[in-house]
mmCIF file of C-alpha atoms in Angstrom:
data_model
loop_
_atom_site.group_PDB
_atom_site.id
_atom_site.type_symbol
_atom_site.label_atom_id
_atom_site.label_comp_id
_atom_site.label_asym_id
_atom_site.label_seq_id
_atom_site.Cartn_x
_atom_site.Cartn_y
_atom_site.Cartn_z
ATOM 1 C CA MET U 24 -33.628 -82.857 -16.090
ATOM 2 C CA PRO U 25 -33.956 -83.246 -12.291
ATOM 3 C CA SER U 26 -34.440 -79.941 -10.476
ATOM 4 C CA LEU U 27 -33.463 -78.802 -6.834
ATOM 5 C CA GLU U 28 -36.141 -79.510 -4.186
ATOM 6 C CA SER U 29 -34.259 -77.784 -1.419
ATOM 7 C CA THR U 30 -30.897 -76.795 -0.427
ATOM 8 C CA LEU U 31 -29.184 -77.046 3.128
ATOM 9 C CA LYS U 32 -27.019 -74.483 4.303
ATOM 10 C CA PRO U 33 -23.330 -75.161 5.218
ATOM 11 C CA ASP U 34 -24.155 -75.273 8.756
ATOM 12 C CA GLU U 35 -26.768 -77.368 8.474
ATOM 13 C CA VAL U 36 -24.811 -79.921 6.241
ATOM 14 C CA THR U 37 -22.353 -79.961 9.253
ATOM 15 C CA LEU U 38 -25.186 -81.032 11.654
ATOM 16 C CA VAL U 39 -26.154 -83.942 9.132
ATOM 17 C CA LEU U 40 -22.551 -85.092 8.935
ATOM 18 C CA VAL U 41 -22.321 -85.181 12.759
ATOM 19 C CA GLN U 42 -25.680 -87.109 12.899
ATOM 20 C CA GLN U 43 -23.890 -89.675 10.613
ATOM 21 C CA ALA U 44 -20.886 -89.807 12.717
ATOM 22 C CA VAL U 45 -23.107 -90.843 15.588
ATOM 23 C CA THR U 46 -24.879 -93.421 13.360
ATOM 24 C CA LYS U 47 -21.499 -95.113 12.378
ATOM 25 C CA HIS U 48 -20.291 -94.943 16.100
ATOM 26 C CA ARG U 49 -23.430 -96.938 17.022
ATOM 27 C CA MET U 50 -23.035 -99.538 14.285
ATOM 28 C CA ARG U 51 -22.032 -103.025 15.076
ATOM 29 C CA TYR U 52 -18.609 -103.893 14.113
ATOM 30 C CA ASP U 53 -19.505 -106.816 11.932
ATOM 31 C CA MET U 54 -22.105 -104.650 9.872
ATOM 32 C CA VAL U 55 -19.424 -102.141 9.513
ATOM 33 C CA PHE U 56 -16.937 -104.657 7.970
ATOM 34 C CA PHE U 57 -19.326 -106.215 5.715
ATOM 35 C CA LYS U 58 -20.755 -103.043 4.543
ATOM 36 C CA ALA U 59 -17.057 -102.063 3.854
ATOM 37 C CA VAL U 60 -16.267 -104.963 1.836
ATOM 38 C CA LEU U 61 -19.240 -104.325 -0.412
ATOM 39 C CA ALA U 62 -18.214 -100.747 -0.835
ATOM 40 C CA GLY U 63 -14.827 -101.959 -1.854
ATOM 41 C CA LEU U 64 -16.218 -104.058 -4.379
ATOM 42 C CA MET U 65 -18.764 -101.648 -5.823
ATOM 43 C CA LEU U 66 -16.002 -99.033 -6.069
ATOM 44 C CA SER U 67 -13.650 -101.501 -8.229
ATOM 45 C CA PHE U 68 -16.637 -101.867 -10.714
ATOM 46 C CA GLY U 69 -16.121 -98.016 -11.491
ATOM 47 C CA ALA U 70 -12.309 -98.609 -11.381
ATOM 48 C CA LEU U 71 -12.431 -101.599 -13.658
ATOM 49 C CA MET U 72 -14.399 -99.223 -16.131
ATOM 50 C CA ASN U 73 -11.623 -96.768 -15.987
ATOM 51 C CA GLU U 74 -9.272 -99.593 -16.920
ATOM 52 C CA ILE U 75 -11.303 -100.456 -19.606
ATOM 53 C CA VAL U 76 -11.531 -97.214 -21.031
ATOM 54 C CA SER U 77 -7.796 -96.111 -20.542
ATOM 55 C CA GLY U 78 -6.226 -99.486 -21.550
ATOM 56 C CA GLY U 79 -8.431 -99.916 -24.626
ATOM 57 C CA THR U 80 -7.701 -96.715 -26.142
ATOM 58 C CA PRO U 81 -3.695 -96.889 -26.664
ATOM 59 C CA ALA U 82 -3.947 -94.480 -29.802
ATOM 60 C CA LEU U 83 -5.450 -91.901 -27.773
ATOM 61 C CA SER U 84 -3.040 -92.313 -25.182
ATOM 62 C CA GLU U 85 -0.066 -91.441 -26.943
ATOM 63 C CA ALA U 86 1.555 -88.013 -26.165
ATOM 64 C CA SER U 87 1.158 -87.033 -29.869
ATOM 65 C CA ALA U 88 -2.519 -87.844 -30.037
ATOM 66 C CA ASN U 89 -5.221 -86.971 -27.644
ATOM 67 C CA PRO U 90 -3.854 -88.118 -24.137
ATOM 68 C CA ALA U 91 -6.476 -86.156 -22.153
ATOM 69 C CA ILE U 92 -9.633 -87.914 -23.901
ATOM 70 C CA PRO U 93 -8.999 -91.244 -22.196
ATOM 71 C CA LYS U 94 -8.531 -89.463 -18.843
ATOM 72 C CA ILE U 95 -11.906 -87.412 -19.199
ATOM 73 C CA LEU U 96 -13.603 -90.648 -20.210
ATOM 74 C CA GLY U 97 -12.258 -92.702 -17.388
ATOM 75 C CA GLY U 98 -13.571 -89.720 -15.159
ATOM 76 C CA PHE U 99 -17.188 -90.070 -16.377
ATOM 77 C CA VAL U 100 -17.228 -93.985 -16.142
ATOM 78 C CA PHE U 101 -15.755 -94.279 -12.632
ATOM 79 C CA PRO U 102 -18.526 -92.799 -10.723
ATOM 80 C CA SER U 103 -20.656 -95.801 -12.081
ATOM 81 C CA GLY U 104 -19.272 -97.787 -9.333
ATOM 82 C CA PHE U 105 -18.825 -94.862 -6.890
ATOM 83 C CA VAL U 106 -22.651 -94.034 -7.013
ATOM 84 C CA LEU U 107 -23.691 -97.450 -5.864
ATOM 85 C CA ILE U 108 -22.095 -96.823 -2.468
ATOM 86 C CA PRO U 109 -24.424 -94.090 -1.060
ATOM 87 C CA MET U 110 -27.254 -95.975 -2.781
ATOM 88 C CA LEU U 111 -26.579 -99.111 -0.834
ATOM 89 C CA GLY U 112 -25.459 -97.380 2.499
ATOM 90 C CA LEU U 113 -22.231 -98.842 2.595
ATOM 91 C CA GLU U 114 -18.945 -97.817 4.193
ATOM 92 C CA LEU U 115 -16.075 -96.201 2.449
ATOM 93 C CA LEU U 116 -13.084 -95.098 4.210
ATOM 94 C CA THR U 117 -12.401 -91.837 2.341
ATOM 95 C CA SER U 118 -15.697 -90.375 3.413
ATOM 96 C CA ASN U 119 -15.438 -91.411 7.031
ATOM 97 C CA MET U 120 -12.028 -89.345 7.117
ATOM 98 C CA MET U 121 -14.494 -86.543 7.133
ATOM 99 C CA VAL U 122 -17.401 -87.609 9.091
ATOM 100 C CA LEU U 123 -15.785 -89.502 11.821
ATOM 101 C CA PRO U 124 -13.640 -86.382 13.303
ATOM 102 C CA MET U 125 -16.550 -83.799 12.829
ATOM 103 C CA GLY U 126 -18.672 -86.184 15.226
ATOM 104 C CA ILE U 127 -15.573 -86.163 17.499
ATOM 105 C CA ALA U 128 -15.104 -82.426 17.261
ATOM 106 C CA SER U 129 -18.598 -81.967 18.175
ATOM 107 C CA GLY U 130 -18.371 -83.885 21.364
ATOM 108 C CA GLN U 131 -21.139 -86.534 20.055
ATOM 109 C CA ILE U 132 -18.769 -89.533 19.812
ATOM 110 C CA PRO U 133 -15.639 -90.496 21.631
ATOM 111 C CA TRP U 134 -12.185 -90.237 19.973
ATOM 112 C CA TRP U 135 -11.501 -93.919 20.064
ATOM 113 C CA SER U 136 -14.244 -94.530 17.563
ATOM 114 C CA LEU U 137 -12.229 -93.165 14.944
ATOM 115 C CA PRO U 138 -9.286 -95.754 14.936
ATOM 116 C CA ILE U 139 -11.509 -98.337 15.339
ATOM 117 C CA ASN U 140 -13.761 -97.328 12.449
ATOM 118 C CA TRP U 141 -11.097 -96.706 10.224
ATOM 119 C CA LEU U 142 -9.216 -99.733 10.874
ATOM 120 C CA ILE U 143 -12.170 -102.040 10.296
ATOM 121 C CA VAL U 144 -13.351 -100.239 7.170
ATOM 122 C CA THR U 145 -9.845 -100.171 5.700
ATOM 123 C CA PHE U 146 -9.600 -103.823 5.671
ATOM 124 C CA GLY U 147 -13.023 -104.283 4.700
ATOM 125 C CA ASN U 148 -12.669 -101.767 1.684
ATOM 126 C CA LEU U 149 -9.269 -103.712 1.000
ATOM 127 C CA ALA U 150 -10.952 -107.155 1.092
ATOM 128 C CA GLY U 151 -13.670 -106.239 -1.531
ATOM 129 C CA SER U 152 -11.186 -104.455 -3.732
ATOM 130 C CA LEU U 153 -9.010 -107.711 -3.702
ATOM 131 C CA PHE U 154 -11.890 -109.945 -4.391
ATOM 132 C CA SER U 155 -12.799 -108.168 -7.626
ATOM 133 C CA ALA U 156 -9.080 -107.891 -8.688
ATOM 134 C CA ALA U 157 -8.299 -111.265 -8.019
ATOM 135 C CA VAL U 158 -11.446 -113.375 -8.613
ATOM 136 C CA LEU U 159 -13.585 -110.983 -11.072
ATOM 137 C CA VAL U 160 -10.824 -109.598 -13.379
ATOM 138 C CA HIS U 161 -7.386 -111.818 -12.916
ATOM 139 C CA TYR U 162 -8.840 -115.103 -12.950
ATOM 140 C CA SER U 163 -11.677 -114.553 -15.056
ATOM 141 C CA ASP U 164 -9.169 -113.235 -17.925
ATOM 142 C CA ILE U 165 -11.626 -110.425 -18.991
ATOM 143 C CA LEU U 166 -8.540 -108.224 -19.544
ATOM 144 C CA SER U 167 -5.831 -110.944 -20.368
ATOM 145 C CA SER U 168 -5.932 -109.970 -24.166
ATOM 146 C CA GLU U 169 -4.013 -106.755 -25.479
ATOM 147 C CA PRO U 170 -4.299 -103.754 -25.361
ATOM 148 C CA PHE U 171 -5.987 -104.258 -21.948
ATOM 149 C CA PHE U 172 -3.058 -106.417 -20.532
ATOM 150 C CA SER U 173 -0.433 -103.872 -21.123
ATOM 151 C CA GLY U 174 -2.733 -101.140 -20.266
ATOM 152 C CA VAL U 175 -3.234 -102.615 -16.773
ATOM 153 C CA GLN U 176 0.428 -102.627 -16.333
ATOM 154 C CA ALA U 177 0.840 -99.078 -17.717
ATOM 155 C CA PHE U 178 -1.987 -97.984 -15.348
ATOM 156 C CA ALA U 179 -0.408 -99.456 -12.198
ATOM 157 C CA SER U 180 2.998 -98.332 -13.042
ATOM 158 C CA LYS U 181 1.865 -94.830 -13.437
ATOM 159 C CA LYS U 182 0.355 -94.932 -9.916
ATOM 160 C CA ALA U 183 3.041 -96.651 -7.972
ATOM 161 C CA VAL U 184 6.455 -96.856 -9.834
ATOM 162 C CA VAL U 185 6.720 -93.798 -12.007
ATOM 163 C CA PRO U 186 5.784 -90.945 -9.217
ATOM 164 C CA GLN U 187 7.741 -90.221 -6.309
ATOM 165 C CA TRP U 188 6.360 -90.703 -2.830
ATOM 166 C CA HIS U 189 5.738 -87.000 -2.340
ATOM 167 C CA GLN U 190 3.783 -86.666 -5.460
ATOM 168 C CA ILE U 191 1.390 -89.390 -4.569
ATOM 169 C CA PHE U 192 1.033 -87.904 -1.037
ATOM 170 C CA LEU U 193 -0.034 -84.623 -2.793
ATOM 171 C CA ARG U 194 -2.305 -86.429 -5.360
ATOM 172 C CA GLY U 195 -3.994 -88.000 -2.489
ATOM 173 C CA ILE U 196 -4.795 -84.670 -0.902
ATOM 174 C CA GLY U 197 -6.330 -83.422 -4.122
ATOM 175 C CA CYS U 198 -8.358 -86.542 -4.468
ATOM 176 C CA ASN U 199 -10.208 -86.376 -0.908
ATOM 177 C CA ILE U 200 -10.788 -82.856 -0.974
ATOM 178 C CA LEU U 201 -12.821 -83.426 -4.175
ATOM 179 C CA VAL U 202 -14.345 -86.522 -2.635
ATOM 180 C CA CYS U 203 -15.321 -85.005 0.716
ATOM 181 C CA ILE U 204 -16.812 -81.913 -1.465
ATOM 182 C CA ALA U 205 -19.074 -84.362 -3.339
ATOM 183 C CA ILE U 206 -20.228 -85.890 -0.104
ATOM 184 C CA TRP U 207 -21.111 -82.100 0.867
ATOM 185 C CA VAL U 208 -22.761 -81.407 -2.211
ATOM 186 C CA ARG U 209 -24.561 -84.624 -2.388
ATOM 187 C CA LEU U 210 -26.043 -84.077 1.265
ATOM 188 C CA GLY U 211 -26.754 -80.310 0.985
ATOM 189 C CA THR U 212 -29.067 -80.704 -2.062
ATOM 190 C CA ARG U 213 -32.299 -82.883 -2.325
ATOM 191 C CA ILE U 214 -33.003 -83.788 -6.014
ATOM 192 C CA LYS U 215 -36.501 -84.463 -7.314
ATOM 193 C CA ASN U 216 -37.035 -87.737 -9.262
ATOM 194 C CA GLY U 217 -34.024 -88.997 -7.405
ATOM 195 C CA SER U 218 -31.049 -88.446 -9.595
ATOM 196 C CA SER U 219 -28.195 -90.546 -8.674
ATOM 197 C CA ALA U 220 -25.776 -88.222 -10.578
ATOM 198 C CA ASN U 221 -26.348 -85.450 -7.789
ATOM 199 C CA GLY U 222 -22.914 -84.345 -6.521
ATOM 200 C CA LEU U 223 -20.533 -86.636 -8.865
ATOM 201 C CA GLU U 224 -18.808 -83.576 -10.763
ATOM 202 C CA PRO U 225 -15.922 -83.763 -8.083
ATOM 203 C CA ILE U 226 -15.400 -87.247 -8.613
ATOM 204 C CA VAL U 227 -15.262 -86.804 -12.284
ATOM 205 C CA ILE U 228 -12.739 -84.195 -11.709
ATOM 206 C CA PHE U 229 -10.203 -85.996 -9.289
ATOM 207 C CA VAL U 230 -10.408 -89.209 -11.832
ATOM 208 C CA ALA U 231 -9.614 -87.064 -14.800
ATOM 209 C CA CYS U 232 -6.731 -85.447 -12.915
ATOM 210 C CA SER U 233 -5.248 -88.646 -11.920
ATOM 211 C CA PHE U 234 -5.442 -87.947 -8.265
ATOM 212 C CA ASP U 235 -5.087 -90.966 -5.788
ATOM 213 C CA HIS U 236 -7.823 -92.622 -3.825
ATOM 214 C CA VAL U 237 -6.617 -94.884 -1.410
ATOM 215 C CA ILE U 238 -9.354 -97.345 -1.985
ATOM 216 C CA ALA U 239 -9.517 -97.307 -5.675
ATOM 217 C CA ASN U 240 -5.789 -97.942 -5.580
ATOM 218 C CA MET U 241 -6.557 -101.075 -3.650
ATOM 219 C CA PHE U 242 -8.035 -102.299 -6.991
ATOM 220 C CA TYR U 243 -5.460 -100.722 -9.649
ATOM 221 C CA ILE U 244 -2.166 -101.632 -8.108
ATOM 222 C CA PRO U 245 -2.742 -105.319 -6.828
ATOM 223 C CA LEU U 246 -4.421 -106.104 -10.211
ATOM 224 C CA GLY U 247 -1.280 -104.501 -11.869
ATOM 225 C CA ILE U 248 1.016 -106.918 -9.405
ATOM 226 C CA MET U 249 -1.169 -109.766 -10.707
ATOM 227 C CA PHE U 250 -0.460 -108.988 -14.066
ATOM 228 C CA ASP U 251 3.327 -108.759 -13.626
ATOM 229 C CA THR U 252 3.846 -105.289 -13.840
ATOM 230 C CA PRO U 253 7.725 -104.587 -14.003
ATOM 231 C CA SER U 254 9.215 -103.027 -10.795
ATOM 232 C CA LEU U 255 5.914 -103.462 -8.848
ATOM 233 C CA SER U 256 5.682 -105.483 -5.696
ATOM 234 C CA THR U 257 3.468 -105.981 -2.618
ATOM 235 C CA ALA U 258 6.262 -104.321 -0.622
ATOM 236 C CA ASN U 259 6.801 -101.242 -2.925
ATOM 237 C CA TYR U 260 2.927 -100.910 -3.116
ATOM 238 C CA ILE U 261 2.690 -100.669 0.886
ATOM 239 C CA ARG U 262 5.680 -98.587 1.221
ATOM 240 C CA LYS U 263 5.282 -95.957 -1.685
ATOM 241 C CA SER U 264 1.621 -95.966 -2.599
ATOM 242 C CA LEU U 265 -0.807 -97.139 0.089
ATOM 243 C CA ILE U 266 0.900 -95.123 2.859
ATOM 244 C CA ALA U 267 1.385 -91.851 0.781
ATOM 245 C CA THR U 268 -2.071 -92.188 -0.509
ATOM 246 C CA TYR U 269 -3.847 -92.878 2.976
ATOM 247 C CA LEU U 270 -1.994 -90.000 4.515
ATOM 248 C CA GLY U 271 -2.614 -87.661 1.612
ATOM 249 C CA ASN U 272 -6.298 -88.515 1.786
ATOM 250 C CA ILE U 273 -6.312 -88.105 5.492
ATOM 251 C CA VAL U 274 -5.104 -84.454 5.058
ATOM 252 C CA GLY U 275 -7.405 -83.862 2.081
ATOM 253 C CA ALA U 276 -10.283 -84.635 4.178
ATOM 254 C CA PHE U 277 -9.115 -82.381 6.890
ATOM 255 C CA ILE U 278 -8.793 -79.460 4.471
ATOM 256 C CA VAL U 279 -12.805 -79.827 4.385
ATOM 257 C CA TRP U 280 -13.921 -80.694 7.704
ATOM 258 C CA GLY U 281 -11.569 -78.427 9.370
ATOM 259 C CA PRO U 282 -12.823 -75.142 8.176
ATOM 260 C CA ALA U 283 -16.465 -76.575 8.910
ATOM 261 C CA VAL U 284 -15.427 -77.640 12.392
ATOM 262 C CA TYR U 285 -13.951 -73.966 13.025
ATOM 263 C CA PHE U 286 -16.864 -72.015 11.294
ATOM 264 C CA TYR U 287 -19.806 -73.922 12.442
ATOM 265 C CA ILE U 288 -19.255 -76.757 15.254
ATOM 266 C CA TRP U 289 -16.990 -74.442 17.248
ATOM 267 C CA ASN U 290 -19.280 -71.366 16.798
ATOM 268 C CA ALA U 291 -21.356 -70.278 19.735
ATOM 269 C CA ASP U 292 -24.576 -70.599 17.623
ATOM 270 C CA TYR U 293 -23.957 -73.975 16.630
ATOM 271 C CA ASN U 294 -25.726 -75.693 19.878
ATOM 272 C CA ASN U 295 -28.754 -73.589 19.189
ATOM 273 C CA LYS U 296 -29.052 -74.489 15.587
ATOM 274 C CA LYS U 297 -32.592 -76.099 14.743
ATOM 275 C CA LEU U 298 -33.476 -77.510 11.373
ATOM 276 C CA GLU U 299 -37.086 -76.715 10.254
ATOM 277 C CA GLY U 300 -39.176 -78.191 7.444
ATOM 278 C CA THR U 301 -37.610 -80.275 4.846
ATOM 279 C CA GLU U 302 -34.001 -79.678 6.526
ATOM 280 C CA ALA U 303 -35.284 -81.334 9.536
ATOM 281 C CA GLY U 304 -36.793 -84.256 7.549
ATOM 282 C CA THR U 305 -33.248 -84.831 6.340
ATOM 283 C CA LEU U 306 -31.915 -85.255 9.727
ATOM 284 C CA LYS U 307 -34.673 -87.896 10.464
ATOM 285 C CA ASP U 308 -33.686 -89.574 7.002
ATOM 286 C CA ILE U 309 -30.255 -89.776 8.267
ATOM 287 C CA GLU U 310 -31.048 -91.383 11.478
ATOM 288 C CA ALA U 311 -33.510 -94.071 9.841
ATOM 289 C CA GLY U 312 -30.712 -94.887 7.244
ATOM 290 C CA TYR U 313 -32.324 -93.436 4.068
ATOM 291 C CA VAL U 314 -29.457 -90.865 3.337
ATOM 292 C CA LYS U 315 -26.051 -92.057 3.028
ATOM 293 C CA ASP U 316 -22.723 -90.603 2.412
ATOM 294 C CA GLU U 317 -20.198 -91.311 -0.211
#
């Protein structure tokens, strides 16, 4: 089992996140886009595993059986794609919903960096997710047989057809609270032997609870449209799911970064805070690109 080597305090994690915001602000736009495309692709692999587990266990999904088991199993397999994003230093929208506002609140980056970054990363993540859904899954026919075909339809329906707009919005809030906590935990703890599982427990929770992640849904729901899910269209997806999840994820991120800004960035001692020893090394790693966010 990996052991903790050092742990950053909350105010020190805040400094690391601010430095990440500066790094993202300085990154060339073409690099941001292509990193976002790859992030959407990597995340879709975990989403695909979730589809396989959920669609491949129809007996367990029945209300009279054990419907919690596929949800929990999906929670455990989904991070297999999520963990690749920080390992490869890619750009994911939901993490940037926390990092960029903290950079602005600290005065380290201008306000206009946020809409530009979010716009580029949104379309990059979407491109990677659609490539995976269309080319790697739909056209390859890897889920075209039963029970997976019906499983894909049922999964998309539960994400974008059955729930109401406000329910999707609230699920988006819950999702990004947990995603941002995962980022915080991952940056705050340094693990001996380089464990890739560090900080992934909140990710398991949000998947098992069926909360809505705007980028994961860019794979799940378009795939459901390609599989002819009843009552699901591109217009319905954008109007009912994409907008609601996007806004919910923004609010969820604010619930994490808002208190951090109030407690640490706007604290009079913030500008005098110095990291020493291992903690200082973490900031240097961030600047060099060795420590990445989710």
